[in-house]
Amino acid sequence: MTFQEMPYERVDLAALCKVYEDLKARMEGAKTAEEAAALLDEHTRTYEPASTMMSLSSIRHTIDTEDPFYTAEEEFYAQEGPAFGEKVTDFYRAVLASPFLKELRKEFPPVFFKNIQMDAKTISPAVLGELEEENKLVMDYQKLQGSAQIEFQGKVCNLSQLAVYKEDPQREVRKGAYTAEGNFYREHKAEYDRIYDELVKKRTAIAKKLGFQNFVELGYLRMGRNCYDKKDVAVFREEVVREIVPIVCEMKKEQQKRLGLPDFKFYDDPVVCQGGNPAPQGTFEDTYRTGIEMYRKMSPLTKDFINKMDSMHLFDLIAKKGKMTGGYCSYLASYKAPFIFANFNGTSHDVEVFTHEGGHALAAFMASDKTRLRECAMPTLEGCEVHSMSMEFLCWPYLEGFYGDKADKARAIHLGGTLSFLPYGCQVDEFQHIVYENPDMTPEERNAQWAALDKKYRPWLDFESVPFYADGAAWQRQIHIYTDPFYYIDYCLAQSVALQIFRLMEEKGWQAAFDQYLAYTRQGGNDTFLGLLQKAGLENPMEKGSLKNVAWEAREYLTAHQKDLD
Ligand code: ZN
């Protein structure tokens, strides 16, 4: 069956709530450990078809946010979802209170119990109304982002389509594109500020009702941070400032020289090579075919995986009006099918859809057959980003297929980009800590904080002269800040692990790196992030020194391949 043929029906959440009430009662009344374990299996069988329908609705809504049918479906789930979530959590509470918990812990991965214990603290009947309102605000933001119709160079672009011009080899075009984008945000400033302000206040109110001092602790619980805390994260951010920021500053000086610019503005930042960054050759269809072929050649496992994705049309790749921005990988449990969403625009972004989202999809494919508990199919999100960000490196030998003789350039740009991304990701993370620790800040105060963090993490960027950016408001572009608080440092932690895979590839060859990747990925979500790393022989990126080693290797490579960028 193809994605388009998959039937959709609204999940009867009220009926499902009753089913979970019954499951909970039976868990409480279970007479044996076997009976309790069987109820966990029943929970998986009950949840999967519902989650498939909800994923279908969500995917189809993001493909066309103007389609009234799926918009109504999403509004329904946003409204009724929290009450259902509370019922599932209530079932978890019964699992935790079971007299057979000891036996269950032997049969199912310990991380599951850790996670549901955390989950139980994030929701209660008292906050359902606020959770609904939070969901609605998130939808307001997505709608606003999707509504952008920006006129540029005689074309009407959405935000994804406009992004192409931000990498244009001509400086004036880049500056123009950033300015047009900035003007869009500025025109809608009141809306963007209102939505965020309400989100911060709403989330703070929820946290307080649940007994937390502020939203930070709740945010960590929601993200399932089960093996490190905000102190570890703060140490990591400082390591990034110490180990990575100086290297990126040097890289940027080289870049300015290479581009022959008298000064370096932030709109010069994306263009690494004279004449522009390499773009995939050929049509969108060519990029798609090359991506499919790459996984067919890579290994027998990846061949099975990509053949399934291809034959079931589990992709929606072309940017179009009304489509949500960005890219993601989702999962349709009943079909054991990953799904990849993107906005092809003719830049290296299109290749990343295969190298990055492809890694997520492969991990989902690998987990699909051997997971007894749906909760343990995938790790927490930083663990998932290791799947994708490491795959970006493992695809290096195949980049000629996309870029032809510009593949060397693409590899060096990718590696440099992973380094310059780390400070940005840490900036997004520190910003959110400040915001949620000071929920009464005004929009202007938030912007001032962001501008101050720019100086700490990205001192090479000069934002003067472009509205919106110069106002310190550029954080409003970052979807996660609105939709998934504290989901961002995940990318930095994962990138640091992916750099370990890169290092292995350099030192021991591709096969050794791929084997280690599989050793990690094969575990699905059967342990905490740090547990999974340890079992696969990878280092904890928050441990002192870990970052220094990978930064050194990356810098060596970039120095040796300086010429590739000329
Ligand atoms: Zn990802």
mmCIF file of N, CA and C and ligand atoms in Angstrom, residues 327-329 356-357 360 381 384-389 392 487 491, ligand 1:
data_model
loop_
_atom_site.group_PDB
_atom_site.id
_atom_site.type_symbol
_atom_site.label_atom_id
_atom_site.label_comp_id
_atom_site.label_asym_id
_atom_site.label_seq_id
_atom_site.Cartn_x
_atom_site.Cartn_y
_atom_site.Cartn_z
ATOM 1 N N GLY A 327 11.749 20.028 7.595
ATOM 2 C CA GLY A 327 11.750 18.624 7.202
ATOM 3 C C GLY A 327 11.687 17.767 8.450
ATOM 4 N N TYR A 328 11.133 16.578 8.328
ATOM 5 C CA TYR A 328 11.086 15.677 9.484
ATOM 6 C C TYR A 328 10.883 14.250 9.006
ATOM 7 N N CYS A 329 11.059 13.316 9.941
ATOM 8 C CA CYS A 329 10.750 11.918 9.669
ATOM 9 C C CYS A 329 9.720 11.474 10.692
ATOM 10 N N HIS A 356 20.234 12.870 6.300
ATOM 11 C CA HIS A 356 19.805 13.076 7.684
ATOM 12 C C HIS A 356 18.477 12.345 7.976
ATOM 13 N N GLU A 357 17.420 12.743 7.314
ATOM 14 C CA GLU A 357 16.118 12.101 7.584
ATOM 15 C C GLU A 357 16.190 10.615 7.243
ATOM 16 N N HIS A 360 17.146 8.732 10.302
ATOM 17 C CA HIS A 360 16.002 8.528 11.212
ATOM 18 C C HIS A 360 15.119 7.388 10.699
ATOM 19 N N LEU A 381 15.223 12.049 22.332
ATOM 20 C CA LEU A 381 15.476 12.694 21.046
ATOM 21 C C LEU A 381 16.958 12.919 20.709
ATOM 22 N N CYS A 384 17.995 9.867 19.155
ATOM 23 C CA CYS A 384 17.507 9.726 17.777
ATOM 24 C C CYS A 384 18.349 10.547 16.803
ATOM 25 N N GLU A 385 18.774 11.721 17.236
ATOM 26 C CA GLU A 385 19.573 12.557 16.324
ATOM 27 C C GLU A 385 20.943 11.950 16.039
ATOM 28 N N VAL A 386 21.396 11.053 16.897
ATOM 29 C CA VAL A 386 22.637 10.331 16.578
ATOM 30 C C VAL A 386 22.408 9.470 15.333
ATOM 31 N N HIS A 387 21.202 8.872 15.231
ATOM 32 C CA HIS A 387 20.882 8.067 14.039
ATOM 33 C C HIS A 387 21.079 8.880 12.767
ATOM 34 N N SER A 388 20.575 10.118 12.793
ATOM 35 C CA SER A 388 20.542 10.917 11.566
ATOM 36 C C SER A 388 21.847 11.662 11.321
ATOM 37 N N MET A 389 22.389 12.261 12.373
ATOM 38 C CA MET A 389 23.583 13.083 12.163
ATOM 39 C C MET A 389 24.814 12.225 11.860
ATOM 40 N N GLU A 392 24.711 11.270 8.207
ATOM 41 C CA GLU A 392 25.203 12.323 7.307
ATOM 42 C C GLU A 392 26.673 12.089 6.961
ATOM 43 N N TYR A 487 13.963 21.315 23.370
ATOM 44 C CA TYR A 487 14.394 20.380 22.326
ATOM 45 C C TYR A 487 15.338 21.151 21.409
ATOM 46 N N TYR A 491 20.387 18.258 19.452
ATOM 47 C CA TYR A 491 21.142 18.236 18.199
ATOM 48 C C TYR A 491 22.642 18.404 18.465
HETATM 49 ZN ZN ZN B 1 16.801 14.915 12.924
#
